[in-house]
XYZ file of N, CA and C in Angstrom:
567
model
N 53.722 -186.651 17.835
C 52.555 -187.531 17.392
C 51.548 -187.624 18.763
N 50.348 -187.431 18.634
C 49.333 -187.564 19.613
C 48.549 -188.597 20.042
N 48.975 -189.147 21.248
C 48.275 -190.498 21.608
C 46.811 -190.670 21.447
N 46.532 -191.945 21.816
C 45.155 -192.505 21.606
C 44.335 -191.728 22.284
N 44.761 -191.689 23.723
C 44.016 -190.971 24.857
C 43.460 -189.434 24.507
N 45.015 -188.859 24.226
C 44.661 -187.549 24.084
C 43.774 -187.018 22.718
N 43.738 -188.019 21.828
C 42.895 -187.990 20.519
C 41.463 -187.820 21.118
N 41.057 -188.952 22.061
C 39.828 -189.131 22.332
C 39.373 -187.918 23.655
N 39.820 -187.376 24.348
C 39.842 -186.207 24.828
C 39.498 -185.134 24.024
N 40.515 -184.949 23.008
C 40.375 -183.845 22.041
C 39.028 -184.026 21.352
N 38.304 -185.396 21.001
C 37.298 -185.448 20.328
C 36.253 -184.925 21.169
N 36.051 -185.685 22.723
C 35.123 -185.465 23.455
C 34.914 -183.985 23.338
N 35.932 -183.352 23.636
C 35.988 -181.738 24.093
C 35.060 -181.060 22.869
N 35.721 -181.432 21.674
C 34.884 -180.758 20.451
C 33.203 -181.445 20.532
N 32.977 -182.574 20.814
C 31.654 -182.968 21.085
C 30.971 -182.068 22.035
N 31.449 -182.132 22.945
C 30.995 -181.027 23.980
C 30.644 -179.490 24.194
N 31.662 -178.960 23.245
C 31.930 -177.963 22.585
C 30.368 -177.585 21.672
N 30.356 -178.400 20.736
C 29.322 -178.925 19.721
C 27.916 -178.437 20.177
N 28.176 -179.904 21.328
C 26.601 -179.814 22.219
C 26.189 -178.446 22.418
N 27.000 -177.726 23.332
C 27.202 -176.298 24.110
C 26.347 -175.473 22.965
N 27.157 -175.359 22.271
C 26.858 -174.204 20.839
C 25.335 -174.540 20.399
N 25.201 -175.942 20.111
C 23.816 -176.206 19.429
C 22.781 -175.653 20.483
N 23.002 -176.081 22.365
C 22.214 -175.418 22.990
C 22.048 -173.991 23.324
N 22.909 -173.581 23.173
C 22.942 -172.129 23.190
C 22.105 -171.473 22.013
N 22.306 -172.152 21.000
C 21.514 -171.998 19.527
C 19.897 -172.121 19.678
N 19.560 -173.287 20.229
C 18.037 -173.572 20.685
C 17.480 -173.069 21.604
N 18.125 -172.698 22.727
C 17.629 -172.020 23.673
C 17.258 -170.716 23.364
N 18.026 -169.844 22.446
C 17.512 -168.710 22.010
C 16.056 -168.556 20.907
N 16.044 -169.705 20.442
C 14.815 -169.881 19.681
C 15.117 -169.572 18.163
N 16.400 -169.155 17.893
C 16.652 -169.158 16.430
C 16.080 -167.637 15.963
N 16.216 -166.594 16.941
C 15.793 -165.282 16.463
C 14.629 -164.783 15.597
N 14.213 -164.175 15.715
C 13.198 -163.260 14.834
C 12.004 -164.042 14.563
N 10.960 -163.778 14.038
C 9.757 -164.484 13.824
C 8.900 -164.090 14.392
N 8.854 -163.991 15.653
C 7.589 -163.797 16.426
C 7.254 -165.253 16.849
N 7.546 -166.015 16.637
C 7.042 -167.610 17.033
C 6.252 -168.345 16.093
N 6.096 -167.456 14.767
C 5.797 -168.314 13.768
C 6.447 -169.288 12.774
N 5.900 -170.020 12.471
C 7.103 -170.981 11.358
C 8.065 -171.689 11.635
N 8.216 -171.247 13.090
C 9.573 -172.101 13.636
C 8.987 -173.639 14.157
N 9.955 -174.567 14.472
C 9.543 -175.913 15.340
C 9.537 -175.207 16.684
N 8.862 -176.223 17.356
C 8.364 -175.948 18.895
C 9.647 -176.118 19.717
N 9.635 -175.585 20.915
C 11.079 -176.290 21.588
C 10.444 -177.612 22.086
N 9.046 -177.978 22.749
C 8.723 -179.230 23.166
C 7.621 -179.853 22.024
N 7.050 -180.987 22.700
C 6.120 -181.341 22.099
C 5.282 -182.137 23.113
N 3.971 -182.898 23.023
C 3.493 -183.660 23.789
C 3.161 -185.128 23.017
N 3.699 -186.064 23.826
C 3.573 -187.539 23.318
C 2.354 -187.985 24.423
N 1.403 -188.386 23.935
C 0.333 -188.950 24.585
C -0.242 -190.340 24.022
N -0.901 -191.148 24.526
C -1.618 -192.776 24.183
C -2.320 -193.166 25.205
N -2.313 -194.739 25.049
C -2.752 -195.430 25.713
C -1.758 -196.407 26.154
N -1.820 -197.295 27.207
C -1.249 -198.073 27.616
C -2.407 -199.304 28.342
N -2.248 -200.317 27.530
C -3.053 -201.636 27.743
C -2.622 -202.951 27.509
N -3.321 -203.788 28.156
C -2.469 -205.131 27.914
C -3.938 -206.341 27.932
N -3.453 -207.191 27.389
C -4.745 -208.644 27.347
C -4.738 -208.860 28.574
N -5.983 -209.248 29.121
C -6.495 -209.457 30.301
C -7.134 -211.043 29.773
N -6.603 -212.044 30.618
C -7.056 -213.538 30.217
C -7.967 -213.886 31.317
N -9.380 -214.464 31.048
C -10.225 -214.240 32.154
C -9.954 -215.827 32.783
N -10.387 -215.844 33.838
C -10.221 -217.073 34.938
C -11.281 -217.877 34.267
N -11.158 -219.372 34.733
C -11.791 -220.297 34.523
C -13.148 -220.350 35.579
N -14.272 -220.811 35.084
C -15.220 -220.731 35.601
C -15.364 -221.212 37.154
N -14.608 -222.560 37.154
C -14.157 -223.147 38.469
C -13.117 -222.571 39.551
N -13.233 -221.839 40.448
C -12.232 -221.087 41.218
C -10.970 -221.921 41.305
N -9.990 -221.304 41.132
C -8.604 -222.328 41.347
C -7.970 -223.142 40.272
N -8.826 -223.193 39.228
C -8.374 -223.980 37.991
C -7.699 -223.062 37.239
N -7.099 -221.941 37.409
C -6.028 -221.419 36.322
C -7.193 -220.563 35.321
N -6.541 -219.959 34.543
C -6.733 -219.221 33.141
C -7.687 -219.697 32.334
N -8.289 -219.152 31.574
C -9.558 -219.544 30.529
C -9.010 -218.996 29.266
N -7.879 -219.624 28.028
C -7.604 -219.088 27.113
C -8.414 -219.588 26.110
N -9.267 -220.151 26.265
C -10.361 -220.510 25.175
C -11.498 -219.597 25.112
N -11.866 -218.605 26.258
C -12.476 -217.472 26.532
C -11.921 -216.395 25.394
N -12.892 -215.228 25.228
C -12.225 -214.131 24.621
C -11.134 -213.397 25.844
N -10.326 -213.159 25.312
C -9.115 -212.335 25.861
C -9.595 -210.696 25.923
N -9.634 -209.822 27.202
C -9.971 -208.822 26.905
C -8.978 -207.795 26.734
N -9.125 -206.533 25.824
C -7.918 -205.761 26.141
C -8.887 -204.648 27.453
N -7.530 -204.491 28.312
C -7.645 -203.691 29.307
C -6.870 -202.793 29.834
N -7.318 -201.485 30.176
C -6.190 -200.436 30.689
C -5.329 -200.394 31.763
N -3.925 -200.194 31.484
C -2.853 -200.599 32.473
C -3.164 -199.352 33.257
N -3.798 -199.385 34.481
C -4.089 -198.029 35.374
C -3.236 -197.842 36.560
N -2.904 -196.501 36.346
C -1.956 -196.090 37.391
C -0.355 -196.307 37.616
N -0.237 -196.981 36.303
C 1.116 -197.281 35.909
C 2.224 -196.381 35.549
N 3.616 -196.587 35.947
C 4.475 -195.631 35.485
C 4.763 -195.501 34.294
N 4.756 -194.521 33.508
C 5.253 -194.581 31.918
C 6.334 -193.362 31.939
N 7.271 -193.741 30.952
C 8.153 -192.809 30.740
C 8.677 -192.399 29.357
N 9.646 -191.575 28.919
C 9.682 -191.090 27.833
C 11.095 -191.122 27.985
N 11.800 -191.795 27.391
C 13.410 -192.333 27.434
C 14.261 -191.905 25.944
N 15.208 -191.436 26.370
C 16.413 -191.083 25.469
C 17.222 -192.530 25.316
N 17.437 -193.021 23.980
C 17.998 -194.363 23.988
C 19.431 -194.246 24.271
N 19.890 -194.893 24.812
C 21.534 -195.061 25.170
C 22.484 -194.490 24.157
N 23.650 -194.112 24.001
C 24.321 -193.695 22.523
C 25.908 -193.870 23.389
N 26.615 -193.375 22.283
C 28.105 -193.611 22.805
C 28.429 -192.466 23.745
N 27.684 -191.759 24.492
C 28.211 -190.691 25.144
C 27.818 -191.471 26.750
N 26.665 -192.454 26.426
C 26.070 -192.696 27.756
C 25.077 -193.640 27.460
N 24.457 -194.065 28.725
C 23.224 -194.915 28.802
C 22.075 -194.096 28.351
N 20.685 -194.931 28.858
C 19.811 -194.223 28.484
C 18.979 -193.155 29.563
N 18.544 -192.053 29.109
C 18.287 -190.812 29.835
C 16.386 -190.854 29.857
N 16.097 -190.763 31.274
C 14.390 -190.694 31.581
C 14.329 -189.222 31.123
N 13.281 -188.727 30.003
C 13.295 -187.503 29.719
C 11.840 -186.777 30.443
N 11.171 -187.765 30.721
C 9.641 -187.361 31.170
C 9.152 -188.467 32.038
N 8.730 -188.340 33.141
C 7.885 -189.172 33.890
C 6.333 -189.444 34.013
N 5.104 -190.089 34.174
C 4.233 -189.698 34.712
C 3.678 -191.410 34.724
N 2.163 -190.901 35.298
C 1.378 -192.312 35.310
C -0.028 -192.220 34.556
N -0.536 -193.214 34.239
C -1.523 -193.386 33.591
C -2.515 -192.807 34.684
N -3.533 -193.055 33.845
C -5.255 -192.546 34.560
C -5.610 -194.195 34.798
N -7.151 -193.293 35.124
C -7.662 -195.430 35.135
C -8.273 -195.773 33.910
N -8.194 -194.982 32.708
C -8.361 -195.501 31.307
C -7.086 -195.714 30.787
N -5.807 -195.933 31.304
C -4.669 -196.227 30.754
C -4.074 -195.047 30.305
N -4.724 -193.801 29.847
C -4.507 -192.937 29.376
C -3.041 -192.389 30.108
N -2.140 -191.542 29.235
C -0.749 -190.939 29.767
C -0.336 -189.775 28.541
N 0.183 -188.905 29.324
C 0.522 -187.623 28.424
C 1.732 -186.788 28.902
N 3.156 -186.788 27.928
C 4.192 -186.645 28.398
C 4.586 -184.875 27.710
N 5.316 -184.200 27.691
C 6.171 -183.177 27.125
C 7.741 -183.561 27.324
N 8.080 -183.712 26.201
C 9.704 -183.467 25.766
C 10.207 -182.578 24.721
N 11.377 -182.644 24.851
C 12.144 -181.668 23.801
C 11.401 -182.077 22.350
N 11.020 -181.165 21.296
C 10.879 -181.491 20.026
C 12.165 -182.318 19.224
N 11.826 -182.889 18.169
C 13.047 -183.825 17.488
C 14.369 -184.460 18.258
N 13.798 -184.969 19.255
C 14.277 -186.077 20.134
C 14.283 -187.449 19.916
N 15.115 -188.338 19.652
C 14.873 -189.719 19.452
C 14.550 -190.007 20.813
N 13.084 -190.729 21.378
C 12.293 -191.420 22.099
C 11.670 -192.378 22.122
N 11.836 -192.992 23.320
C 10.782 -194.326 23.098
C 10.136 -194.482 24.499
N 8.774 -194.826 24.265
C 7.906 -195.038 25.949
C 8.013 -196.134 26.275
N 8.384 -196.431 27.775
C 8.530 -197.374 28.429
C 7.082 -197.239 29.471
N 6.610 -198.434 29.535
C 5.729 -198.532 30.471
C 6.063 -199.680 31.457
N 6.172 -199.147 32.927
C 6.522 -200.102 33.700
C 5.082 -201.048 34.768
N 5.898 -202.279 35.000
C 4.958 -203.009 35.982
C 4.944 -202.208 37.175
N 4.431 -201.171 37.563
C 4.936 -200.239 38.791
C 4.005 -198.950 38.806
N 3.132 -199.186 40.286
C 2.253 -198.134 40.461
C 2.814 -197.313 41.611
N 3.293 -195.943 41.314
C 3.971 -195.305 42.526
C 2.902 -194.049 42.471
N 2.486 -193.733 43.874
C 2.408 -192.631 43.974
C 2.930 -191.872 45.304
N 3.748 -190.579 45.010
C 4.253 -190.212 46.009
C 3.782 -188.400 46.565
N 4.616 -188.029 47.461
C 3.603 -186.595 47.977
C 3.126 -186.899 48.905
N 1.731 -186.070 49.060
C 0.592 -186.494 50.124
C -0.033 -187.651 50.279
N -0.278 -187.986 51.744
C -1.182 -189.658 51.784
C -1.951 -189.546 51.353
N -2.641 -190.947 50.550
C -1.550 -191.890 50.907
C -0.516 -192.208 49.970
N 0.644 -192.899 50.329
C 1.583 -193.118 48.957
C 1.921 -194.803 48.960
N 2.252 -194.719 47.703
C 2.187 -196.252 47.619
C 3.556 -196.304 46.551
N 4.031 -197.712 46.569
C 5.023 -198.382 45.543
C 5.105 -199.653 45.066
N 3.835 -200.013 44.378
C 3.824 -201.392 43.995
C 4.597 -201.973 42.838
N 5.455 -202.956 42.628
C 5.998 -203.377 41.514
C 5.923 -205.177 41.421
N 6.288 -205.124 39.895
C 5.973 -206.346 39.768
C 7.239 -207.008 39.352
N 8.293 -207.955 39.774
C 9.426 -207.941 39.728
C 9.653 -209.348 38.909
N 10.813 -209.764 38.530
C 10.974 -210.891 37.779
C 12.008 -211.576 38.613
N 11.772 -212.662 39.485
C 12.125 -213.529 40.532
C 13.385 -214.244 39.363
N 13.192 -214.763 38.485
C 14.050 -215.254 37.789
C 15.554 -214.371 36.854
N 14.860 -213.097 37.166
C 16.266 -212.175 36.206
C 16.712 -211.242 37.152
N 17.187 -211.351 38.568
C 17.706 -210.875 39.374
C 16.541 -209.615 39.881
N 15.551 -209.899 40.039
C 14.184 -209.115 40.676
C 14.271 -208.037 39.913
N 14.411 -208.137 38.510
C 14.266 -206.611 37.408
C 12.800 -206.549 37.221
N 12.662 -205.263 37.665
C 11.077 -204.869 37.196
C 11.089 -205.263 35.772
N 9.566 -205.603 35.606
C 9.129 -205.944 34.271
C 8.612 -204.570 33.794
N 9.229 -204.395 32.512
C 8.618 -203.053 31.820
C 8.675 -203.763 30.325
N 7.518 -202.520 29.455
C 7.481 -202.837 27.998
C 7.879 -201.655 27.733
N 8.715 -201.526 26.396
C 9.125 -200.767 25.483
C 8.590 -200.490 24.356
N 8.316 -199.461 23.903
C 7.882 -199.096 22.251
C 9.109 -198.856 21.354
N 9.041 -198.438 20.260
C 10.036 -198.163 19.478
C 10.517 -197.019 19.375
N 12.026 -196.696 19.534
C 12.356 -195.635 19.020
C 12.129 -194.750 18.315
N 11.709 -193.786 18.094
C 11.686 -192.706 16.863
C 11.517 -190.995 17.448
N 11.329 -190.172 16.620
C 11.883 -188.774 16.747
C 10.530 -188.179 17.302
N 10.649 -187.652 18.526
C 9.665 -186.655 18.844
C 8.891 -185.968 17.564
N 9.295 -185.422 16.934
C 9.204 -184.621 15.766
C 9.028 -183.124 16.049
N 8.184 -182.631 15.351
C 8.012 -180.919 15.784
C 6.417 -180.627 16.022
N 5.411 -181.633 16.564
C 4.369 -181.792 16.776
C 3.596 -182.724 17.465
N 2.610 -182.621 17.978
C 2.598 -183.531 19.146
C 1.727 -184.929 18.275
N 2.088 -185.877 19.185
C 1.617 -187.535 18.651
C 1.443 -188.214 19.287
N 0.968 -189.220 19.270
C 0.078 -189.925 19.870
C 1.353 -191.786 19.703
N 1.405 -192.370 20.821
C 1.921 -193.557 21.019
C 1.160 -194.481 22.049
N 0.623 -195.564 21.245
C 0.207 -196.362 22.285
C 0.735 -197.907 22.225
N 0.653 -198.482 23.709
C 1.495 -199.450 23.452
C 0.320 -200.723 24.031
N 0.605 -201.857 23.585
C -0.339 -202.792 23.730
C 0.297 -204.049 24.368
N 0.021 -204.699 25.566
C 1.137 -206.048 26.007
C 0.295 -207.229 25.646
N 0.404 -208.500 24.751
C -0.051 -209.103 24.596
C 0.485 -210.281 25.599
N -0.396 -211.343 25.319
C -0.456 -212.586 26.392
C 0.682 -213.212 26.419
N 1.026 -213.348 25.055
C 2.236 -214.266 24.374
C 1.555 -215.983 24.157
N 0.441 -216.082 24.663
C -0.237 -217.406 24.218
C -0.351 -217.775 22.590
N 0.115 -219.147 22.367
C -0.293 -219.497 21.029
C -1.723 -220.088 21.000
N -1.803 -221.035 19.808
C -3.289 -221.878 20.136
C -3.329 -222.990 21.670
N -2.286 -223.472 21.952
C -2.428 -224.434 23.179
C -0.835 -224.366 24.070
N -0.188 -223.157 23.862
C 1.021 -223.204 24.811
C 1.452 -221.593 24.695
N 2.452 -221.025 25.597
C 2.923 -219.884 25.072
C 4.173 -219.702 24.225
N 3.687 -219.277 23.437
C 4.739 -219.086 21.889
C 5.596 -217.564 21.976
N 5.308 -216.665 22.865
C 5.840 -215.482 22.904
C 6.012 -214.925 24.432
N 6.592 -213.687 24.198
C 6.633 -213.127 25.898
C 5.647 -212.465 26.333
N 5.441 -213.156 27.758
C 3.790 -212.705 28.250
C 3.878 -211.479 28.910
N 4.041 -210.739 28.090
C 4.310 -209.093 28.570
C 2.949 -208.586 29.337
N 1.992 -209.597 28.716
C 0.606 -208.662 29.285
C 0.494 -208.964 30.931
N 1.133 -210.608 31.765
C 1.207 -211.093 32.724
C 1.364 -210.012 33.972
N 2.613 -209.197 34.104
C 2.976 -208.597 35.123
C 1.849 -207.349 35.308
N 1.167 -206.754 33.888
C 0.439 -205.790 34.309
C -1.050 -206.475 34.642
N -1.177 -207.463 34.226
C -2.557 -208.240 35.098
C -2.430 -208.418 36.457
N -0.954 -208.906 36.926
C -0.886 -209.247 38.283
C -0.853 -207.657 38.834
N -0.526 -206.434 38.121
C -0.642 -205.301 39.130
C -1.783 -204.709 39.634
N -2.696 -204.986 38.057
C -3.968 -204.544 37.890
C -5.013 -205.349 39.120
């Protein structure tokens, strides 16, 4: 009789073997056809990252004016990732990463027909040639975790798509009634 550990090991080996075979089949493009009629190997997911900006009160140092119109603003130069959700084989996987431009637009290339969600980080990161920087807004009440905003997980499909994310203030009529998702992006901006 096979032990539970042996059974799990055999099952894992089968999963790895099936994944390797599927990877080999997808890498060869399915053969024939000369590129017409088949699914593409990758797709582009693009969109805009924005947040609600609450204006300041007219008198300096008196806080935010929630009675004034809230202005949707671009999350400029923030890190955006295409993330494959956690599954039984492991944790989340970052498939692609980029930064938004000055108008909050981003574009990422990912494998076709893969479940992904878009994550916007309250982080401005520039590496490579000078000048370089790494600005972050951290949550000091949650072990200095980086503030992030996650979209909904969905298939990347077989054609390019648009996925926009918008961070709300969380303000109700007289107090906060929801998550203050916009605040870290406003601080960073």
